[in-house]
Amino acid sequence: MRTSKLLALQLLILVSLFTSVRIACAQQAPAKFTQFTPGAIWPDNNGVHINAHGGGILYQKGKYYWFGEHKIESGAGNRAMVGVHCYSSNDLYNWKDEGIALKVSNDTTSDIAKGCILERPKVIYNVKTKKYVMWFHLELRGKGYSAARAGVATADKVTGPYTFIKSYRPNAGRMPFYPAETLDNERVDCTHPANKSDGFFCRDLPGGQMARDMTVFVDDDQKAYHVFSSEENFTLHLAELTDDYTGHTGKFIRIYINHQTEAPALFKRKGLYYMVGSGCTGWDPNAARWFTAKSIWGPWTFHGNPCKGAGADITYGGQSTHVLPVAGKKNAFIFMADKWTPKNAIDGRYLWLPITFKGDEMEINWSDKWGLNVFDK
Ligand code: DGJ
């Protein structure tokens, strides 16, 4: 009798232990998100706020891969101490940590030495070489923002590891390509630079053009383009990449000359090219701007601010980084922006908002919470 009571007691203890472990596990399981909450902490599958700032997303074989700057705590957190972080998702709400895709180097002589500035990484896939190609804005360690280089790395697997290849200032010695519509006064004349930006362009002609805030874009014909803030951030360049996507062909145009556009993001809808960007105010938010072009080579038309309503003049506190076409949905584009927190870089937030269209005109409106079903309307 005594033994059976003891056994029953032991069983009871075991059952309650098992139940409490199960409850604890259930409590720790990451929440399943079914909506976006712009500006809120966004936990990954481990419950940790996503660390992929200035990022971009590649859709590949039914999955989304988000690449971005891994920031660390404090004001020094904007320097690259770790590398480029990658996350994956099937539904865009819930993200799995896939680790560091490109690691900064412990070799102090490397271009991507720990402590460099490595911003706005974007990954594209080359169907011919079957390589994943990552481009980013690189500033050499200890040199502030003076290097203004484009960096490139490749990988055989989407999540990496990526191998750093080179960094440089693009298109040394090359003059812009001018579409047929170009007016004479839009052509840069290095014997008489017409404005500040022309002056910077001519200054940098021998050594290559400055390349800071950037994106990459693959067109329907698989040609790829690198768009970057150049000429001391006064003018955007849109430059063609080589067939393997790891270099520049030398063909490029200048966009919105002398108007300081940063944070470019490019997308295509119904055969029309769209670009969203920002002004140039450091980590502080400013008004977004949008452009369209019928040909990638321009002319690009400036249309003002796509954001509407309260906070539109500062992009609701954010700065563009990417526009994501939602797979399997028509006319569904997500505006992705960063809300920077330079005093504690790791705490930067993500503002994802749906883009709406009236004809060819794009609009971005604030939403506290929203889901992909907005695109079904
Ligand atoms: C604004 C840029 O968009 C960011 O990527 C970063 O370079 C900051 N400026 C640095 O001040």
PDB file of C-alpha atoms in Angstrom, residues 127-345:
ATOM      1  CA  VAL A 127      20.739  33.092 -63.193  1.00  0.00           C
ATOM      2  CA  LYS A 128      23.734  32.609 -65.512  1.00  0.00           C
ATOM      3  CA  THR A 129      26.473  32.208 -62.901  1.00  0.00           C
ATOM      4  CA  LYS A 130      24.074  30.821 -60.252  1.00  0.00           C
ATOM      5  CA  LYS A 131      25.759  33.102 -57.740  1.00  0.00           C
ATOM      6  CA  TYR A 132      24.169  35.349 -55.154  1.00  0.00           C
ATOM      7  CA  VAL A 133      25.713  38.801 -55.436  1.00  0.00           C
ATOM      8  CA  MET A 134      25.686  41.270 -52.565  1.00  0.00           C
ATOM      9  CA  TRP A 135      26.421  44.964 -53.131  1.00  0.00           C
ATOM     10  CA  PHE A 136      26.848  47.484 -50.348  1.00  0.00           C
ATOM     11  CA  HIS A 137      28.135  50.945 -49.528  1.00  0.00           C
ATOM     12  CA  LEU A 138      31.552  50.699 -47.923  1.00  0.00           C
ATOM     13  CA  GLU A 139      33.573  53.187 -45.921  1.00  0.00           C
ATOM     14  CA  LEU A 140      37.065  52.127 -44.896  1.00  0.00           C
ATOM     15  CA  ARG A 141      37.771  51.757 -41.185  1.00  0.00           C
ATOM     16  CA  GLY A 142      38.816  54.984 -39.494  1.00  0.00           C
ATOM     17  CA  LYS A 143      38.235  57.113 -42.589  1.00  0.00           C
ATOM     18  CA  GLY A 144      34.768  58.458 -41.782  1.00  0.00           C
ATOM     19  CA  TYR A 145      32.631  58.733 -44.893  1.00  0.00           C
ATOM     20  CA  SER A 146      35.474  59.754 -47.213  1.00  0.00           C
ATOM     21  CA  ALA A 147      36.078  56.513 -49.146  1.00  0.00           C
ATOM     22  CA  ALA A 148      32.542  56.382 -50.629  1.00  0.00           C
ATOM     23  CA  ARG A 149      33.030  52.997 -52.274  1.00  0.00           C
ATOM     24  CA  ALA A 150      30.814  50.259 -53.641  1.00  0.00           C
ATOM     25  CA  GLY A 151      31.614  46.826 -52.238  1.00  0.00           C
ATOM     26  CA  VAL A 152      30.682  43.429 -53.648  1.00  0.00           C
ATOM     27  CA  ALA A 153      30.611  39.882 -52.280  1.00  0.00           C
ATOM     28  CA  THR A 154      29.264  36.603 -53.688  1.00  0.00           C
ATOM     29  CA  ALA A 155      27.935  33.295 -52.402  1.00  0.00           C
ATOM     30  CA  ASP A 156      26.728  29.945 -53.746  1.00  0.00           C
ATOM     31  CA  LYS A 157      23.954  29.751 -51.158  1.00  0.00           C
ATOM     32  CA  VAL A 158      21.467  32.534 -50.579  1.00  0.00           C
ATOM     33  CA  THR A 159      22.107  32.716 -46.835  1.00  0.00           C
ATOM     34  CA  GLY A 160      25.869  32.725 -47.387  1.00  0.00           C
ATOM     35  CA  PRO A 161      28.614  32.675 -46.367  1.00  0.00           C
ATOM     36  CA  TYR A 162      29.406  35.536 -48.763  1.00  0.00           C
ATOM     37  CA  THR A 163      32.997  36.065 -49.865  1.00  0.00           C
ATOM     38  CA  PHE A 164      34.136  39.650 -50.184  1.00  0.00           C
ATOM     39  CA  ILE A 165      35.526  40.351 -53.672  1.00  0.00           C
ATOM     40  CA  LYS A 166      36.431  44.020 -53.998  1.00  0.00           C
ATOM     41  CA  SER A 167      35.485  47.610 -53.272  1.00  0.00           C
ATOM     42  CA  TYR A 168      36.029  50.640 -55.463  1.00  0.00           C
ATOM     43  CA  ARG A 169      34.610  53.845 -56.868  1.00  0.00           C
ATOM     44  CA  PRO A 170      32.730  52.978 -60.068  1.00  0.00           C
ATOM     45  CA  ASN A 171      33.119  54.187 -63.625  1.00  0.00           C
ATOM     46  CA  ALA A 172      36.555  55.824 -63.499  1.00  0.00           C
ATOM     47  CA  GLY A 173      37.228  57.864 -66.636  1.00  0.00           C
ATOM     48  CA  ARG A 174      33.714  57.344 -67.994  1.00  0.00           C
ATOM     49  CA  MET A 175      31.295  60.066 -69.062  1.00  0.00           C
ATOM     50  CA  PRO A 176      27.529  59.585 -68.579  1.00  0.00           C
ATOM     51  CA  PHE A 177      25.295  58.002 -71.173  1.00  0.00           C
ATOM     52  CA  TYR A 178      22.757  60.482 -72.528  1.00  0.00           C
ATOM     53  CA  PRO A 179      19.334  59.310 -73.736  1.00  0.00           C
ATOM     54  CA  ALA A 180      18.184  60.949 -76.999  1.00  0.00           C
ATOM     55  CA  GLU A 181      15.938  63.456 -75.141  1.00  0.00           C
ATOM     56  CA  THR A 182      18.876  64.960 -73.196  1.00  0.00           C
ATOM     57  CA  LEU A 183      19.090  68.721 -73.543  1.00  0.00           C
ATOM     58  CA  ASP A 184      22.457  70.346 -74.166  1.00  0.00           C
ATOM     59  CA  ASN A 185      22.438  72.073 -70.793  1.00  0.00           C
ATOM     60  CA  GLU A 186      21.969  68.691 -69.074  1.00  0.00           C
ATOM     61  CA  ARG A 187      25.311  67.413 -70.363  1.00  0.00           C
ATOM     62  CA  VAL A 188      28.202  67.827 -67.987  1.00  0.00           C
ATOM     63  CA  ASP A 189      31.004  69.930 -69.374  1.00  0.00           C
ATOM     64  CA  CYS A 190      34.151  69.507 -67.313  1.00  0.00           C
ATOM     65  CA  THR A 191      35.699  72.615 -68.837  1.00  0.00           C
ATOM     66  CA  HIS A 192      32.787  74.633 -67.363  1.00  0.00           C
ATOM     67  CA  PRO A 193      31.040  72.702 -64.528  1.00  0.00           C
ATOM     68  CA  ALA A 194      27.557  74.246 -64.288  1.00  0.00           C
ATOM     69  CA  ASN A 195      26.955  73.575 -60.585  1.00  0.00           C
ATOM     70  CA  LYS A 196      28.494  72.082 -57.433  1.00  0.00           C
ATOM     71  CA  SER A 197      27.587  68.542 -58.407  1.00  0.00           C
ATOM     72  CA  ASP A 198      29.107  68.813 -61.888  1.00  0.00           C
ATOM     73  CA  GLY A 199      32.255  70.021 -60.144  1.00  0.00           C
ATOM     74  CA  PHE A 200      32.388  66.915 -57.928  1.00  0.00           C
ATOM     75  CA  PHE A 201      31.695  64.695 -60.933  1.00  0.00           C
ATOM     76  CA  CYS A 202      34.605  66.211 -62.860  1.00  0.00           C
ATOM     77  CA  ARG A 203      36.898  66.079 -59.826  1.00  0.00           C
ATOM     78  CA  ASP A 204      36.230  62.329 -59.459  1.00  0.00           C
ATOM     79  CA  LEU A 205      36.335  61.456 -63.142  1.00  0.00           C
ATOM     80  CA  PRO A 206      39.890  60.041 -63.125  1.00  0.00           C
ATOM     81  CA  GLY A 207      39.571  57.932 -59.953  1.00  0.00           C
ATOM     82  CA  GLY A 208      35.939  56.828 -60.108  1.00  0.00           C
ATOM     83  CA  GLN A 209      32.663  58.234 -58.850  1.00  0.00           C
ATOM     84  CA  MET A 210      31.657  58.292 -55.186  1.00  0.00           C
ATOM     85  CA  ALA A 211      29.153  55.567 -54.268  1.00  0.00           C
ATOM     86  CA  ARG A 212      27.239  55.890 -51.003  1.00  0.00           C
ATOM     87  CA  ASP A 213      23.521  55.113 -50.321  1.00  0.00           C
ATOM     88  CA  MET A 214      22.546  52.456 -52.808  1.00  0.00           C
ATOM     89  CA  THR A 215      20.301  49.777 -54.176  1.00  0.00           C
ATOM     90  CA  VAL A 216      20.505  47.177 -56.932  1.00  0.00           C
ATOM     91  CA  PHE A 217      17.767  46.246 -59.357  1.00  0.00           C
ATOM     92  CA  VAL A 218      17.380  43.333 -61.794  1.00  0.00           C
ATOM     93  CA  ASP A 219      15.195  44.044 -64.816  1.00  0.00           C
ATOM     94  CA  ASP A 220      12.974  41.537 -66.652  1.00  0.00           C
ATOM     95  CA  ASP A 221      15.770  40.915 -69.176  1.00  0.00           C
ATOM     96  CA  GLN A 222      18.098  39.964 -66.275  1.00  0.00           C
ATOM     97  CA  LYS A 223      20.243  43.066 -66.725  1.00  0.00           C
ATOM     98  CA  ALA A 224      21.189  44.509 -63.348  1.00  0.00           C
ATOM     99  CA  TYR A 225      21.715  48.095 -62.238  1.00  0.00           C
ATOM    100  CA  HIS A 226      23.391  49.770 -59.286  1.00  0.00           C
ATOM    101  CA  VAL A 227      21.817  53.035 -58.144  1.00  0.00           C
ATOM    102  CA  PHE A 228      23.824  55.156 -55.728  1.00  0.00           C
ATOM    103  CA  SER A 229      24.239  58.603 -54.223  1.00  0.00           C
ATOM    104  CA  SER A 230      27.291  60.091 -55.873  1.00  0.00           C
ATOM    105  CA  GLU A 231      29.029  63.452 -56.250  1.00  0.00           C
ATOM    106  CA  GLU A 232      29.134  64.141 -52.467  1.00  0.00           C
ATOM    107  CA  ASN A 233      25.495  62.925 -52.335  1.00  0.00           C
ATOM    108  CA  PHE A 234      24.372  65.697 -54.680  1.00  0.00           C
ATOM    109  CA  THR A 235      23.349  63.450 -57.584  1.00  0.00           C
ATOM    110  CA  LEU A 236      22.178  59.865 -58.073  1.00  0.00           C
ATOM    111  CA  HIS A 237      23.898  57.572 -60.536  1.00  0.00           C
ATOM    112  CA  LEU A 238      22.192  54.615 -62.165  1.00  0.00           C
ATOM    113  CA  ALA A 239      24.879  52.312 -63.542  1.00  0.00           C
ATOM    114  CA  GLU A 240      24.727  49.079 -65.500  1.00  0.00           C
ATOM    115  CA  LEU A 241      26.390  46.026 -63.965  1.00  0.00           C
ATOM    116  CA  THR A 242      28.370  43.467 -65.952  1.00  0.00           C
ATOM    117  CA  ASP A 243      26.686  40.193 -66.961  1.00  0.00           C
ATOM    118  CA  ASP A 244      27.990  38.430 -63.844  1.00  0.00           C
ATOM    119  CA  TYR A 245      26.751  41.382 -61.699  1.00  0.00           C
ATOM    120  CA  THR A 246      30.135  41.830 -59.978  1.00  0.00           C
ATOM    121  CA  GLY A 247      31.356  44.935 -61.815  1.00  0.00           C
ATOM    122  CA  HIS A 248      30.281  48.049 -63.696  1.00  0.00           C
ATOM    123  CA  THR A 249      30.158  48.228 -67.502  1.00  0.00           C
ATOM    124  CA  GLY A 250      30.901  51.958 -67.640  1.00  0.00           C
ATOM    125  CA  LYS A 251      27.410  52.870 -68.863  1.00  0.00           C
ATOM    126  CA  PHE A 252      25.554  55.122 -66.434  1.00  0.00           C
ATOM    127  CA  ILE A 253      23.262  58.111 -66.145  1.00  0.00           C
ATOM    128  CA  ARG A 254      22.997  60.931 -63.616  1.00  0.00           C
ATOM    129  CA  ILE A 255      19.579  61.518 -62.023  1.00  0.00           C
ATOM    130  CA  TYR A 256      18.143  64.670 -60.438  1.00  0.00           C
ATOM    131  CA  ILE A 257      21.425  66.530 -60.669  1.00  0.00           C
ATOM    132  CA  ASN A 258      22.472  68.700 -57.709  1.00  0.00           C
ATOM    133  CA  HIS A 259      19.407  67.873 -55.549  1.00  0.00           C
ATOM    134  CA  GLN A 260      20.883  65.605 -52.863  1.00  0.00           C
ATOM    135  CA  THR A 261      18.959  62.341 -53.094  1.00  0.00           C
ATOM    136  CA  GLU A 262      19.777  59.466 -50.741  1.00  0.00           C
ATOM    137  CA  ALA A 263      18.292  56.067 -49.910  1.00  0.00           C
ATOM    138  CA  PRO A 264      17.201  55.018 -53.423  1.00  0.00           C
ATOM    139  CA  ALA A 265      14.801  52.103 -53.937  1.00  0.00           C
ATOM    140  CA  LEU A 266      13.739  51.026 -57.413  1.00  0.00           C
ATOM    141  CA  PHE A 267      10.840  48.955 -58.691  1.00  0.00           C
ATOM    142  CA  LYS A 268       8.898  48.325 -61.873  1.00  0.00           C
ATOM    143  CA  ARG A 269       5.132  48.271 -62.271  1.00  0.00           C
ATOM    144  CA  LYS A 270       3.196  47.833 -65.491  1.00  0.00           C
ATOM    145  CA  GLY A 271       6.344  48.527 -67.522  1.00  0.00           C
ATOM    146  CA  LEU A 272       7.038  51.829 -65.730  1.00  0.00           C
ATOM    147  CA  TYR A 273      10.158  52.293 -63.568  1.00  0.00           C
ATOM    148  CA  TYR A 274       9.654  53.898 -60.163  1.00  0.00           C
ATOM    149  CA  MET A 275      12.235  55.180 -57.759  1.00  0.00           C
ATOM    150  CA  VAL A 276      11.724  56.356 -54.182  1.00  0.00           C
ATOM    151  CA  GLY A 277      14.442  58.181 -52.280  1.00  0.00           C
ATOM    152  CA  SER A 278      15.002  60.703 -49.515  1.00  0.00           C
ATOM    153  CA  GLY A 279      16.700  64.017 -48.965  1.00  0.00           C
ATOM    154  CA  CYS A 280      20.066  64.216 -47.260  1.00  0.00           C
ATOM    155  CA  THR A 281      19.970  65.020 -43.515  1.00  0.00           C
ATOM    156  CA  GLY A 282      22.251  62.454 -41.833  1.00  0.00           C
ATOM    157  CA  TRP A 283      20.277  60.146 -39.522  1.00  0.00           C
ATOM    158  CA  ASP A 284      17.388  62.614 -39.249  1.00  0.00           C
ATOM    159  CA  PRO A 285      14.265  61.938 -41.285  1.00  0.00           C
ATOM    160  CA  ASN A 286      13.173  64.186 -44.124  1.00  0.00           C
ATOM    161  CA  ALA A 287      10.582  64.109 -46.894  1.00  0.00           C
ATOM    162  CA  ALA A 288      10.673  61.202 -49.336  1.00  0.00           C
ATOM    163  CA  ARG A 289      10.657  61.799 -53.082  1.00  0.00           C
ATOM    164  CA  TRP A 290       9.618  59.711 -56.053  1.00  0.00           C
ATOM    165  CA  PHE A 291      10.475  59.528 -59.719  1.00  0.00           C
ATOM    166  CA  THR A 292       9.340  57.580 -62.768  1.00  0.00           C
ATOM    167  CA  ALA A 293      10.871  56.732 -66.124  1.00  0.00           C
ATOM    168  CA  LYS A 294       9.616  54.859 -69.171  1.00  0.00           C
ATOM    169  CA  SER A 295      13.125  53.596 -69.869  1.00  0.00           C
ATOM    170  CA  ILE A 296      15.639  52.682 -67.190  1.00  0.00           C
ATOM    171  CA  TRP A 297      18.010  55.100 -68.935  1.00  0.00           C
ATOM    172  CA  GLY A 298      15.602  57.942 -68.341  1.00  0.00           C
ATOM    173  CA  PRO A 299      14.656  60.653 -68.536  1.00  0.00           C
ATOM    174  CA  TRP A 300      13.586  60.281 -64.895  1.00  0.00           C
ATOM    175  CA  THR A 301      10.789  62.614 -63.845  1.00  0.00           C
ATOM    176  CA  PHE A 302      10.639  63.985 -60.306  1.00  0.00           C
ATOM    177  CA  HIS A 303       7.147  63.875 -58.726  1.00  0.00           C
ATOM    178  CA  GLY A 304       7.625  65.212 -55.175  1.00  0.00           C
ATOM    179  CA  ASN A 305       6.680  63.459 -51.955  1.00  0.00           C
ATOM    180  CA  PRO A 306       4.700  60.189 -52.166  1.00  0.00           C
ATOM    181  CA  CYS A 307       3.796  60.278 -48.445  1.00  0.00           C
ATOM    182  CA  LYS A 308       0.465  61.780 -47.385  1.00  0.00           C
ATOM    183  CA  GLY A 309      -1.071  63.006 -44.118  1.00  0.00           C
ATOM    184  CA  ALA A 310       0.455  63.624 -40.681  1.00  0.00           C
ATOM    185  CA  GLY A 311       4.203  62.956 -40.619  1.00  0.00           C
ATOM    186  CA  ALA A 312       4.494  62.893 -44.413  1.00  0.00           C
ATOM    187  CA  ASP A 313       7.077  65.696 -44.350  1.00  0.00           C
ATOM    188  CA  ILE A 314       9.463  63.400 -42.432  1.00  0.00           C
ATOM    189  CA  THR A 315       8.435  60.056 -43.984  1.00  0.00           C
ATOM    190  CA  TYR A 316       6.723  59.251 -40.645  1.00  0.00           C
ATOM    191  CA  GLY A 317      10.197  59.293 -39.026  1.00  0.00           C
ATOM    192  CA  GLY A 318      11.788  56.893 -41.504  1.00  0.00           C
ATOM    193  CA  GLN A 319      14.047  56.773 -44.547  1.00  0.00           C
ATOM    194  CA  SER A 320      13.508  54.516 -47.560  1.00  0.00           C
ATOM    195  CA  THR A 321      15.612  51.423 -48.041  1.00  0.00           C
ATOM    196  CA  HIS A 322      13.725  49.096 -50.392  1.00  0.00           C
ATOM    197  CA  VAL A 323      10.448  48.584 -52.216  1.00  0.00           C
ATOM    198  CA  LEU A 324       9.330  44.968 -52.111  1.00  0.00           C
ATOM    199  CA  PRO A 325       7.016  43.474 -54.739  1.00  0.00           C
ATOM    200  CA  VAL A 326       4.844  40.934 -52.887  1.00  0.00           C
ATOM    201  CA  ALA A 327       5.082  37.552 -54.583  1.00  0.00           C
ATOM    202  CA  GLY A 328       1.886  36.198 -56.072  1.00  0.00           C
ATOM    203  CA  LYS A 329      -0.073  39.440 -55.698  1.00  0.00           C
ATOM    204  CA  LYS A 330      -0.726  41.950 -58.433  1.00  0.00           C
ATOM    205  CA  ASN A 331       0.073  45.596 -57.798  1.00  0.00           C
ATOM    206  CA  ALA A 332       1.336  44.806 -54.320  1.00  0.00           C
ATOM    207  CA  PHE A 333       4.412  46.791 -53.286  1.00  0.00           C
ATOM    208  CA  ILE A 334       5.690  47.403 -49.772  1.00  0.00           C
ATOM    209  CA  PHE A 335       7.602  50.566 -48.960  1.00  0.00           C
ATOM    210  CA  MET A 336      10.356  49.619 -46.502  1.00  0.00           C
ATOM    211  CA  ALA A 337      12.000  52.335 -44.419  1.00  0.00           C
ATOM    212  CA  ASP A 338      14.343  52.585 -41.440  1.00  0.00           C
ATOM    213  CA  LYS A 339      13.618  54.624 -38.383  1.00  0.00           C
ATOM    214  CA  TRP A 340      17.201  55.262 -37.284  1.00  0.00           C
ATOM    215  CA  THR A 341      18.184  55.544 -33.622  1.00  0.00           C
ATOM    216  CA  PRO A 342      21.796  56.754 -33.883  1.00  0.00           C
ATOM    217  CA  LYS A 343      22.274  56.961 -30.073  1.00  0.00           C
ATOM    218  CA  ASN A 344      21.578  53.234 -29.788  1.00  0.00           C
ATOM    219  CA  ALA A 345      21.829  51.917 -33.325  1.00  0.00           C
TER     220      ALA A 345
END
